N, CA, C and O atoms as a printed pandas DataFrame, in Angstrom:
     atom_number atom_name residue_name chain_id  residue_number  x_coord  y_coord  z_coord
0              1         N          UNK        A               1  -11.374   -9.374   34.609
1              2        CA          UNK        A               1   -9.958   -9.011   34.511
2              3         C          UNK        A               1   -9.799   -7.584   34.053
3              4         O          UNK        A               1  -10.434   -7.171   33.083
4              5         N          UNK        A               2   -8.947   -6.804   34.747
5              6        CA          UNK        A               2   -8.740   -5.413   34.347
6              7         C          UNK        A               2   -7.883   -5.376   33.095
7              8         O          UNK        A               2   -6.721   -5.781   33.117
8              9         N          UNK        A               3   -8.458   -4.890   32.004
9             10        CA          UNK        A               3   -7.690   -4.854   30.759
10            11         C          UNK        A               3   -6.649   -3.740   30.828
11            12         O          UNK        A               3   -6.943   -2.643   31.303
12            13         N          UNK        A               4   -5.444   -4.016   30.362
13            14        CA          UNK        A               4   -4.405   -2.997   30.312
14            15         C          UNK        A               4   -3.661   -2.841   31.625
15            16         O          UNK        A               4   -2.702   -2.073   31.701
16            17         N          UNK        A               5   -4.088   -3.558   32.664
17            18        CA          UNK        A               5   -3.389   -3.451   33.953
18            19         C          UNK        A               5   -2.616   -4.737   34.221
19            20         O          UNK        A               5   -3.045   -5.825   33.837
20            21         N          UNK        A               6   -1.492   -4.599   34.873
21            22        CA          UNK        A               6   -0.732   -5.773   35.284
22            23         C          UNK        A               6    0.070   -6.364   34.143
23            24         O          UNK        A               6   -0.286   -6.220   32.973
24            25         N          UNK        A               7    1.179   -7.047   34.506
25            26        CA          UNK        A               7    2.010   -7.695   33.498
26            27         C          UNK        A               7    1.728   -9.192   33.562
27            28         O          UNK        A               7    2.294   -9.899   34.396
28            29         N          UNK        A               8    0.848   -9.676   32.676
29            30        CA          UNK        A               8    0.551  -11.104   32.735
30            31         C          UNK        A               8    1.330  -11.874   31.657
31            32         O          UNK        A               8    1.210  -13.094   31.544
32            33         N          UNK        A               9    2.133  -11.136   30.864
33            34        CA          UNK        A               9    2.970  -11.807   29.884
34            35         C          UNK        A               9    2.197  -12.280   28.669
35            36         O          UNK        A               9    2.800  -12.745   27.701
36            37         N          UNK        A              10    0.888  -12.173   28.696
37            38        CA          UNK        A              10    0.088  -12.593   27.550
38            39         C          UNK        A              10   -0.276  -11.375   26.716
39            40         O          UNK        A              10   -0.086  -10.234   27.137
40            41         N          UNK        A              11   -0.803  -11.638   25.526
41            42        CA          UNK        A              11   -1.307  -10.544   24.707
42            43         C          UNK        A              11   -0.203   -9.820   23.969
43            44         O          UNK        A              11    0.959  -10.224   23.983
44            45         N          UNK        A              12   -0.599   -8.743   23.327
45            46        CA          UNK        A              12    0.354   -7.986   22.514
46            47         C          UNK        A              12    1.357   -7.269   23.410
47            48         O          UNK        A              12    1.020   -6.786   24.491
48            49         N          UNK        A              13    2.592   -7.213   22.933
49            50        CA          UNK        A              13    3.601   -6.470   23.679
50            51         C          UNK        A              13    3.326   -4.984   23.515
51            52         O          UNK        A              13    3.318   -4.460   22.401
52            53         N          UNK        A              14    3.101   -4.316   24.630
53            54        CA          UNK        A              14    2.870   -2.877   24.563
54            55         C          UNK        A              14    4.189   -2.154   24.788
55            56         O          UNK        A              14    5.163   -2.743   25.256
56            57         N          UNK        A              15    4.208   -0.895   24.455
57            58        CA          UNK        A              15    5.398   -0.099   24.701
58            59         C          UNK        A              15    6.457   -0.272   23.630
59            60         O          UNK        A              15    7.540    0.305   23.729
60            61         N          UNK        A              16    6.153   -1.070   22.594
61            62        CA          UNK        A              16    7.105   -1.191   21.489
62            63         C          UNK        A              16    6.819   -0.054   20.517
63            64         O          UNK        A              16    5.725    0.015   19.958
64            65         N          UNK        A              17    7.791    0.844   20.307
65            66        CA          UNK        A              17    7.514    1.976   19.410
66            67         C          UNK        A              17    7.304    1.457   17.990
67            68         O          UNK        A              17    7.950    0.492   17.584
68            69         N          UNK        A              18    6.412    2.083   17.236
69            70        CA          UNK        A              18    6.166    1.616   15.872
70            71         C          UNK        A              18    7.395    1.807   15.000
71            72         O          UNK        A              18    8.140    2.771   15.170
72            73         N          UNK        A              19    7.605    0.890   14.067
73            74        CA          UNK        A              19    8.733    1.042   13.142
74            75         C          UNK        A              19    8.499    2.280   12.287
75            76         O          UNK        A              19    7.356    2.634   11.997
76            77         N          UNK        A              20    9.596    2.945   11.882
77            78        CA          UNK        A              20    9.443    4.161   11.053
78            79         C          UNK        A              20    8.660    3.879    9.771
79            80         O          UNK        A              20    7.982    4.761    9.246
80            81         N          UNK        A              21    8.758    2.626    9.263
81            82        CA          UNK        A              21    8.075    2.316    8.009
82            83         C          UNK        A              21    6.645    1.860    8.253
83            84         O          UNK        A              21    5.887    1.658    7.304
84            85         N          UNK        A              22    6.272    1.698    9.515
85            86        CA          UNK        A              22    4.938    1.209    9.838
86            87         C          UNK        A              22    3.892    2.229    9.402
87            88         O          UNK        A              22    3.879    3.354    9.903
88            89         N          UNK        A              23    3.008    1.845    8.469
89            90        CA          UNK        A              23    2.015    2.821    7.985
90            91         C          UNK        A              23    1.057    3.265    9.088
91            92         O          UNK        A              23    0.430    4.320    8.993
92            93         N          UNK        A              24    0.952    2.439   10.145
93            94        CA          UNK        A              24    0.046    2.792   11.234
94            95         C          UNK        A              24    0.672    3.810   12.183
95            96         O          UNK        A              24   -0.021    4.413   13.003
96            97         N          UNK        A              25    1.989    3.998   12.067
97            98        CA          UNK        A              25    2.652    4.919   12.985
98            99         C          UNK        A              25    2.125    6.326   12.755
99           100         O          UNK        A              25    1.948    6.750   11.613
100          101         N          UNK        A              26    1.873    7.049   13.841
101          102        CA          UNK        A              26    1.433    8.440   13.680
102          103         C          UNK        A              26    2.479    9.232   12.908
103          104         O          UNK        A              26    3.679    8.995   13.050
104          105         N          UNK        A              27    2.023   10.167   12.098
105          106        CA          UNK        A              27    2.917   10.958   11.255
106          107         C          UNK        A              27    4.047   11.564   12.087
107          108         O          UNK        A              27    5.206   11.540   11.672
108          109         N          UNK        A              28    3.714   12.104   13.255
109          110        CA          UNK        A              28    4.704   12.765   14.093
110          111         C          UNK        A              28    5.862   11.844   14.412
111          112         O          UNK        A              28    7.024   12.245   14.333
112          113         N          UNK        A              29    5.542   10.590   14.778
113          114        CA          UNK        A              29    6.589    9.659   15.141
114          115         C          UNK        A              29    7.455    9.325   13.941
115          116         O          UNK        A              29    8.677    9.217   14.047
116          117         N          UNK        A              30    6.794    9.160   12.782
117          118        CA          UNK        A              30    7.569    8.860   11.594
118          119         C          UNK        A              30    8.496   10.021   11.262
119          120         O          UNK        A              30    9.644    9.821   10.866
120          121         N          UNK        A              31    7.979   11.247   11.430
121          122        CA          UNK        A              31    8.781   12.403   11.059
122          123         C          UNK        A              31   10.018   12.478   11.949
123          124         O          UNK        A              31   11.116   12.764   11.473
124          125         N          UNK        A              32    9.832   12.219   13.249
125          126        CA          UNK        A              32   10.962   12.299   14.170
126          127         C          UNK        A              32   12.041   11.301   13.754
127          128         O          UNK        A              32   13.225   11.637   13.740
128          129         N          UNK        A              33   11.634   10.071   13.414
129          130        CA          UNK        A              33   12.629    9.059   13.074
130          131         C          UNK        A              33   13.306    9.395   11.754
131          132         O          UNK        A              33   14.416    8.931   11.492
132          133         N          UNK        A              34   12.653   10.192   10.923
133          134        CA          UNK        A              34   13.214   10.530    9.616
134          135         C          UNK        A              34   14.042   11.801    9.645
135          136         O          UNK        A              34   14.811   12.071    8.722
136          137         N          UNK        A              35   13.881   12.583   10.711
137          138        CA          UNK        A              35   14.423   13.944   10.680
138          139         C          UNK        A              35   15.924   13.995   10.910
139          140         O          UNK        A              35   16.478   15.082   11.074
140          141         N          UNK        A              36   16.612   12.826   10.927
141          142        CA          UNK        A              36   18.044   12.896   11.211
142          143         C          UNK        A              36   18.836   13.446   10.034
143          144         O          UNK        A              36   19.954   13.926   10.222
144          145         N          UNK        A              37   18.286   13.388    8.824
145          146        CA          UNK        A              37   18.993   14.004    7.699
146          147         C          UNK        A              37   18.058   14.935    6.956
147          148         O          UNK        A              37   16.843   14.736    6.936
148          149         N          UNK        A              38   18.641   15.953    6.345
149          150        CA          UNK        A              38   17.840   16.899    5.573
150          151         C          UNK        A              38   17.161   16.176    4.422
151          152         O          UNK        A              38   16.047   16.522    4.027
152          153         N          UNK        A              39   17.847   15.161    3.885
153          154        CA          UNK        A              39   17.291   14.421    2.765
154          155         C          UNK        A              39   16.007   13.720    3.185
155          156         O          UNK        A              39   15.000   13.774    2.479
156          157         N          UNK        A              40   16.050   13.061    4.340
157          158        CA          UNK        A              40   14.864   12.381    4.835
158          159         C          UNK        A              40   13.754   13.402    5.062
159          160         O          UNK        A              40   12.575   13.130    4.834
160          161         N          UNK        A              41   14.166   14.588    5.521
161          162        CA          UNK        A              41   13.209   15.659    5.746
162          163         C          UNK        A              41   12.502   16.027    4.443
163          164         O          UNK        A              41   11.282   16.192    4.401
164          165         N          UNK        A              42   13.301   16.152    3.379
165          166        CA          UNK        A              42   12.735   16.476    2.076
166          167         C          UNK        A              42   11.807   15.377    1.596
167          168         O          UNK        A              42   10.729   15.650    1.068
168          169         N          UNK        A              43   12.231   14.129    1.782
169          170        CA          UNK        A              43   11.405   13.004    1.369
170          171         C          UNK        A              43   10.076   13.061    2.108
171          172         O          UNK        A              43    9.009   12.867    1.525
172          173         N          UNK        A              44   10.168   13.334    3.418
173          174        CA          UNK        A              44    8.958   13.416    4.231
174          175         C          UNK        A              44    8.032   14.493    3.684
175          176         O          UNK        A              44    6.827   14.286    3.538
176          177         N          UNK        A              45    8.623   15.652    3.385
177          178        CA          UNK        A              45    7.827   16.762    2.897
178          179         C          UNK        A              45    7.184   16.407    1.561
179          180         O          UNK        A              45    5.994   16.642    1.350
180          181         N          UNK        A              46    7.995   15.829    0.649
181          182        CA          UNK        A              46    7.444   15.524   -0.661
182          183         C          UNK        A              46    6.384   14.434   -0.544
183          184         O          UNK        A              46    5.414   14.434   -1.302
184          185         N          UNK        A              47    6.556   13.501    0.400
185          186        CA          UNK        A              47    5.520   12.489    0.599
186          187         C          UNK        A              47    4.211   13.143    1.014
187          188         O          UNK        A              47    3.136   12.756    0.555
188          189         N          UNK        A              48    4.315   14.141    1.890
189          190        CA          UNK        A              48    3.117   14.864    2.305
190          191         C          UNK        A              48    2.444   15.534    1.128
191          192         O          UNK        A              48    1.223   15.493    0.983
192          193         N          UNK        A              49    3.267   16.160    0.281
193          194        CA          UNK        A              49    2.733   16.851   -0.894
194          195         C          UNK        A              49    2.089   15.848   -1.844
195          196         O          UNK        A              49    0.981   16.065   -2.335
196          197         N          UNK        A              50    2.801   14.743   -2.098
197          198        CA          UNK        A              50    2.297   13.730   -3.028
198          199         C          UNK        A              50    1.008   13.115   -2.498
199          200         O          UNK        A              50    0.074   12.854   -3.256
200          201         N          UNK        A              51    0.966   12.885   -1.176
201          202        CA          UNK        A              51   -0.244   12.327   -0.579
202          203         C          UNK        A              51   -1.433   13.238   -0.848
203          204         O          UNK        A              51   -2.524   12.778   -1.185
204          205         N          UNK        A              52   -1.199   14.563   -0.690
205          206        CA          UNK        A              52   -2.282   15.514   -0.971
206          207         C          UNK        A              52   -2.678   15.462   -2.443
207          208         O          UNK        A              52   -3.862   15.482   -2.779
208          209         N          UNK        A              53   -1.663   15.394   -3.327
209          210        CA          UNK        A              53   -1.932   15.327   -4.765
210          211         C          UNK        A              53   -2.765   14.093   -5.097
211          212         O          UNK        A              53   -3.723   14.163   -5.866
212          213         N          UNK        A              54   -2.382   12.958   -4.500
213          214        CA          UNK        A              54   -3.099   11.713   -4.775
214          215         C          UNK        A              54   -4.542   11.807   -4.297
215          216         O          UNK        A              54   -5.470   11.416   -5.006
216          217         N          UNK        A              55   -4.723   12.337   -3.072
217          218        CA          UNK        A              55   -6.087   12.470   -2.545
218          219         C          UNK        A              55   -6.918   13.362   -3.454
219          220         O          UNK        A              55   -8.071   13.061   -3.762
220          221         N          UNK        A              56   -6.310   14.468   -3.879
221          222        CA          UNK        A              56   -6.965   15.405   -4.789
222          223         C          UNK        A              56   -7.369   14.727   -6.083
223          224         O          UNK        A              56   -8.502   14.845   -6.550
224          225         N          UNK        A              57   -6.397   14.005   -6.654
225          226        CA          UNK        A              57   -6.622   13.349   -7.939
226          227         C          UNK        A              57   -7.745   12.323   -7.820
227          228         O          UNK        A              57   -8.572   12.187   -8.722
228          229         N          UNK        A              58   -7.765   11.596   -6.687
229          230        CA          UNK        A              58   -8.803   10.589   -6.484
230          231         C          UNK        A              58  -10.166   11.250   -6.342
231          232         O          UNK        A              58  -11.194   10.684   -6.711
232          233         N          UNK        A              59  -10.148   12.456   -5.801
233          234        CA          UNK        A              59  -11.388   13.199   -5.623
234          235         C          UNK        A              59  -11.945   13.620   -6.984
235          236         O          UNK        A              59  -13.141   13.498   -7.246
236          237         N          UNK        A              60  -11.059   14.116   -7.838
237          238        CA          UNK        A              60  -11.512   14.649   -9.127
238          239         C          UNK        A              60  -11.646   13.574  -10.196
239          240         O          UNK        A              60  -12.372   13.741  -11.176
240          241         N          UNK        A              61  -10.922   12.446   -9.989
241          242        CA          UNK        A              61  -10.998   11.339  -10.935
242          243         C          UNK        A              61  -10.769   11.785  -12.378
243          244         O          UNK        A              61  -11.558   11.460  -13.265
244          245         N          UNK        A              62   -9.692   12.529  -12.609
245          246        CA          UNK        A              62   -9.335   12.851  -13.988
246          247         C          UNK        A              62   -8.006   12.177  -14.306
247          248         O          UNK        A              62   -7.123   12.086  -13.454
248          249         N          UNK        A              63   -7.878   11.710  -15.538
249          250        CA          UNK        A              63   -6.666   11.001  -15.937
250          251         C          UNK        A              63   -5.412   11.861  -15.763
251          252         O          UNK        A              63   -4.421   11.387  -15.207
252          253         N          UNK        A              64   -5.434   13.136  -16.233
253          254        CA          UNK        A              64   -4.198   13.930  -16.100
254          255         C          UNK        A              64   -3.758   14.110  -14.649
255          256         O          UNK        A              64   -2.575   13.979  -14.338
256          257         N          UNK        A              65   -4.703   14.409  -13.766
257          258        CA          UNK        A              65   -4.303   14.665  -12.372
258          259         C          UNK        A              65   -3.798   13.381  -11.719
259          260         O          UNK        A              65   -2.844   13.412  -10.942
260          261         N          UNK        A              66   -4.437   12.255  -12.032
261          262        CA          UNK        A              66   -4.001   10.988  -11.446
262          263         C          UNK        A              66   -2.627   10.584  -11.966
263          264         O          UNK        A              66   -1.774   10.148  -11.193
264          265         N          UNK        A              67   -2.408   10.726  -13.273
265          266        CA          UNK        A              67   -1.108   10.285  -13.781
266          267         C          UNK        A              67    0.001   11.197  -13.283
267          268         O          UNK        A              67    1.117   10.740  -13.031
268          269         N          UNK        A              68   -0.303   12.505  -13.138
269          270        CA          UNK        A              68    0.712   13.416  -12.606
270          271         C          UNK        A              68    1.024   13.044  -11.158
271          272         O          UNK        A              68    2.190   12.987  -10.767
272          273         N          UNK        A              69   -0.004   12.795  -10.373
273          274        CA          UNK        A              69    0.204   12.441   -8.967
274          275         C          UNK        A              69    0.988   11.136   -8.855
275          276         O          UNK        A              69    1.850   10.999   -7.986
276          277         N          UNK        A              70    0.691   10.178   -9.732
277          278        CA          UNK        A              70    1.398    8.898   -9.682
278          279         C          UNK        A              70    2.855    9.060  -10.108
279          280         O          UNK        A              70    3.740    8.406   -9.556
280          281         N          UNK        A              71    3.105    9.921  -11.082
281          282        CA          UNK        A              71    4.488   10.203  -11.471
282          283         C          UNK        A              71    5.262   10.744  -10.276
283          284         O          UNK        A              71    6.386   10.324   -9.999
284          285         N          UNK        A              72    4.631   11.688   -9.571
285          286        CA          UNK        A              72    5.276   12.276   -8.394
286          287         C          UNK        A              72    5.504   11.219   -7.328
287          288         O          UNK        A              72    6.552   11.188   -6.684
288          289         N          UNK        A              73    4.514   10.352   -7.146
289          290        CA          UNK        A              73    4.634    9.306   -6.130
290          291         C          UNK        A              73    5.808    8.390   -6.455
291          292         O          UNK        A              73    6.571    8.009   -5.567
292          293         N          UNK        A              74    5.949    8.041   -7.722
293          294        CA          UNK        A              74    7.067    7.171   -8.106
294          295         C          UNK        A              74    8.387    7.895   -7.912
295          296         O          UNK        A              74    9.365    7.307   -7.451
296          297         N          UNK        A              75    8.411    9.178   -8.267
297          298        CA          UNK        A              75    9.639    9.961   -8.100
298          299         C          UNK        A              75   10.027   10.021   -6.628
299          300         O          UNK        A              75   11.211   10.003   -6.291
300          301         N          UNK        A              76    9.022   10.091   -5.751
301          302        CA          UNK        A              76    9.286   10.157   -4.311
302          303         C          UNK        A              76    9.469    8.762   -3.721
303          304         O          UNK        A              76    9.591    8.606   -2.506
304          305         N          UNK        A              77    9.486    7.748   -4.588
305          306        CA          UNK        A              77    9.625    6.349   -4.163
306          307         C          UNK        A              77    8.566    6.003   -3.121
307          308         O          UNK        A              77    8.838    5.333   -2.125
308          309         N          UNK        A              78    7.380    6.467   -3.376
309          310        CA          UNK        A              78    6.288    6.255   -2.435
310          311         C          UNK        A              78    5.497    5.028   -2.834
311          312         O          UNK        A              78    5.394    4.698   -4.016
312          313         N          UNK        A              79    4.934    4.350   -1.832
313          314        CA          UNK        A              79    4.008    3.266   -2.128
314          315         C          UNK        A              79    3.002    3.210   -0.998
315          316         O          UNK        A              79    3.153    3.897    0.012
316          317         N          UNK        A              80    1.987    2.404   -1.166
317          318        CA          UNK        A              80    0.973    2.310   -0.127
318          319         C          UNK        A              80   -0.408    2.252   -0.725
319          320         O          UNK        A              80   -0.578    2.319   -1.942
320          321         N          UNK        A              81   -1.403    2.126    0.148
321          322        CA          UNK        A              81   -2.784    1.969   -0.321
322          323         C          UNK        A              81   -3.243    3.119   -1.196
323          324         O          UNK        A              81   -3.997    2.923   -2.149
324          325         N          UNK        A              82   -2.786    4.325   -0.870
325          326        CA          UNK        A              82   -3.232    5.493   -1.633
326          327         C          UNK        A              82   -2.696    5.420   -3.064
327          328         O          UNK        A              82   -3.411    5.703   -4.025
328          329         N          UNK        A              83   -1.418    5.034   -3.185
329          330        CA          UNK        A              83   -0.807    4.906   -4.509
330          331         C          UNK        A              83   -1.508    3.798   -5.296
331          332         O          UNK        A              83   -1.828    3.964   -6.473
332          333         N          UNK        A              84   -1.741    2.657   -4.621
333          334        CA          UNK        A              84   -2.437    1.547   -5.278
334          335         C          UNK        A              84   -3.801    1.997   -5.778
335          336         O          UNK        A              84   -4.192    1.718   -6.912
336          337         N          UNK        A              85   -4.510    2.697   -4.909
337          338        CA          UNK        A              85   -5.858    3.142   -5.248
338          339         C          UNK        A              85   -5.827    4.070   -6.458
339          340         O          UNK        A              85   -6.670    3.975   -7.350
340          341         N          UNK        A              86   -4.850    4.963   -6.475
341          342        CA          UNK        A              86   -4.733    5.902   -7.587
342          343         C          UNK        A              86   -4.444    5.154   -8.885
343          344         O          UNK        A              86   -4.979    5.492   -9.941
344          345         N          UNK        A              87   -3.577    4.121   -8.793
345          346        CA          UNK        A              87   -3.244    3.351   -9.994
346          347         C          UNK        A              87   -4.478    2.636  -10.530
347          348         O          UNK        A              87   -4.738    2.634  -11.734
348          349         N          UNK        A              88   -5.239    2.025   -9.613
349          350        CA          UNK        A              88   -6.452    1.310  -10.015
350          351         C          UNK        A              88   -7.454    2.277  -10.639
351          352         O          UNK        A              88   -8.034    1.997  -11.688
352          353         N          UNK        A              89   -7.647    3.422   -9.978
353          354        CA          UNK        A              89   -8.601    4.417  -10.481
354          355         C          UNK        A              89   -8.185    4.906  -11.859
355          356         O          UNK        A              89   -9.016    5.059  -12.754
356          357         N          UNK        A              90   -6.882    5.149  -12.021
357          358        CA          UNK        A              90   -6.377    5.631  -13.307
358          359         C          UNK        A              90   -6.655    4.601  -14.399
359          360         O          UNK        A              90   -7.104    4.947  -15.493
360          361         N          UNK        A              91   -6.382    3.321  -14.087
361          362        CA          UNK        A              91   -6.651    2.257  -15.061
362          363         C          UNK        A              91   -8.126    2.221  -15.429
363          364         O          UNK        A              91   -8.486    2.117  -16.601
364          365         N          UNK        A              92   -8.979    2.308  -14.401
365          366        CA          UNK        A              92  -10.425    2.273  -14.648
366          367         C          UNK        A              92  -10.838    3.421  -15.556
367          368         O          UNK        A              92  -11.607    3.238  -16.500
368          369         N          UNK        A              93  -10.310    4.618  -15.256
369          370        CA          UNK        A              93  -10.667    5.788  -16.057
370          371         C          UNK        A              93  -10.197    5.628  -17.497
371          372         O          UNK        A              93  -10.911    5.970  -18.440
372          373         N          UNK        A              94   -8.976    5.099  -17.651
373          374        CA          UNK        A              94   -8.446    4.929  -19.007
374          375         C          UNK        A              94   -9.272    3.894  -19.771
375          376         O          UNK        A              94   -9.531    4.057  -20.963
376          377         N          UNK        A              95   -9.685    2.822  -19.073
377          378        CA          UNK        A              95  -10.510    1.812  -19.722
378          379         C          UNK        A              95  -11.872    2.392  -20.089
379          380         O          UNK        A              95  -12.385    2.164  -21.185
380          381         N          UNK        A              96  -12.444    3.141  -19.156
381          382        CA          UNK        A              96  -13.724    3.801  -19.425
382          383         C          UNK        A              96  -13.594    4.697  -20.647
383          384         O          UNK        A              96  -14.428    4.668  -21.552
384          385         N          UNK        A              97  -12.528    5.496  -20.654
385          386        CA          UNK        A              97  -12.322    6.449  -21.739
386          387         C          UNK        A              97  -12.183    5.723  -23.072
387          388         O          UNK        A              97  -12.776    6.129  -24.072
388          389         N          UNK        A              98  -11.388    4.637  -23.082
389          390        CA          UNK        A              98  -11.171    3.965  -24.364
390          391         C          UNK        A              98  -12.429    3.231  -24.808
391          392         O          UNK        A              98  -12.706    3.157  -26.006
392          393         N          UNK        A              99  -13.204    2.681  -23.859
393          394        CA          UNK        A              99  -14.422    1.988  -24.281
394          395         C          UNK        A              99  -15.463    3.002  -24.747
395          396         O          UNK        A              99  -16.218    2.739  -25.683
396          397         N          UNK        A             100  -15.499    4.162  -24.090
397          398        CA          UNK        A             100  -16.413    5.223  -24.528
398          399         C          UNK        A             100  -16.031    5.678  -25.930
399          400         O          UNK        A             100  -16.893    5.865  -26.788
400          401         N          UNK        A             101  -14.732    5.854  -26.155
401          402        CA          UNK        A             101  -14.251    6.281  -27.467
402          403         C          UNK        A             101  -14.593    5.229  -28.510
403          404         O          UNK        A             101  -15.012    5.553  -29.621
404          405         N          UNK        A             102  -14.408    3.953  -28.139
405          406        CA          UNK        A             102  -14.702    2.869  -29.073
406          407         C          UNK        A             102  -16.188    2.858  -29.410
407          408         O          UNK        A             102  -16.575    2.685  -30.566
408          409         N          UNK        A             103  -17.022    3.047  -28.373
409          410        CA          UNK        A             103  -18.467    3.077  -28.598
410          411         C          UNK        A             103  -18.842    4.242  -29.499
411          412         O          UNK        A             103  -19.652    4.101  -30.415
412          413         N          UNK        A             104  -18.240    5.399  -29.227
413          414        CA          UNK        A             104  -18.525    6.584  -30.030
414          415         C          UNK        A             104  -18.125    6.343  -31.481
415          416         O          UNK        A             104  -18.849    6.706  -32.408
416          417         N          UNK        A             105  -16.953    5.722  -31.663
417          418        CA          UNK        A             105  -16.475    5.443  -33.016
418          419         C          UNK        A             105  -17.419    4.468  -33.713
419          420         O          UNK        A             105  -17.749    4.636  -34.887
420          421         N          UNK        A             106  -17.850    3.438  -32.967
421          422        CA          UNK        A             106  -18.753    2.447  -33.541
422          423         C          UNK        A             106  -20.081    3.099  -33.912
423          424         O          UNK        A             106  -20.656    2.822  -34.965
424          425         N          UNK        A             107  -20.556    3.971  -33.023
425          426        CA          UNK        A             107  -21.819    4.661  -33.276
426          427         C          UNK        A             107  -21.686    5.551  -34.505
427          428         O          UNK        A             107  -22.590    5.626  -35.337
428          429         N          UNK        A             108  -20.537    6.226  -34.606
429          430        CA          UNK        A             108  -20.305    7.115  -35.741
430          431         C          UNK        A             108  -20.243    6.300  -37.033
431          432         O          UNK        A             108  -20.763    6.714  -38.069
432          433         N          UNK        A             109  -19.596    5.129  -36.952
433          434        CA          UNK        A             109  -19.465    4.280  -38.134
434          435         C          UNK        A             109  -20.839    3.765  -38.558
435          436         O          UNK        A             109  -21.130    3.650  -39.749
436          437         N          UNK        A             110  -21.681    3.456  -37.566
437          438        CA          UNK        A             110  -23.005    2.896  -37.857
438          439         C          UNK        A             110  -23.936    3.968  -38.410
439          440         O          UNK        A             110  -24.877    3.666  -39.143
440          441         N          UNK        A             111  -23.667    5.224  -38.054
441          442        CA          UNK        A             111  -24.581    6.301  -38.445
442          443         C          UNK        A             111  -24.599    6.479  -39.954
443          444         O          UNK        A             111  -25.313    7.343  -40.465
């Protein structure tokens, strides 16, 4: 059977444009659907900036950069896997930091 040829009525419906909120939608398509107001344009731009901040923060894995990026993400009303990942990473780092501090304190007390 030739895949993608002919209308057999089975399978996924093709030709349905992705929803603007669909994370799988190409950025270009999302931008077009959002560009009807300047406000949406700004949101789009800030989402791009925040996405870069989050990626950066995840790369460096520092608490300040992650919490700043997450603050921005919340301000931009952003959500998604990247935000989730940043939140998880931030929690892990904070737990690591506090357990390291606790160990250091215990070691100091034992000394």
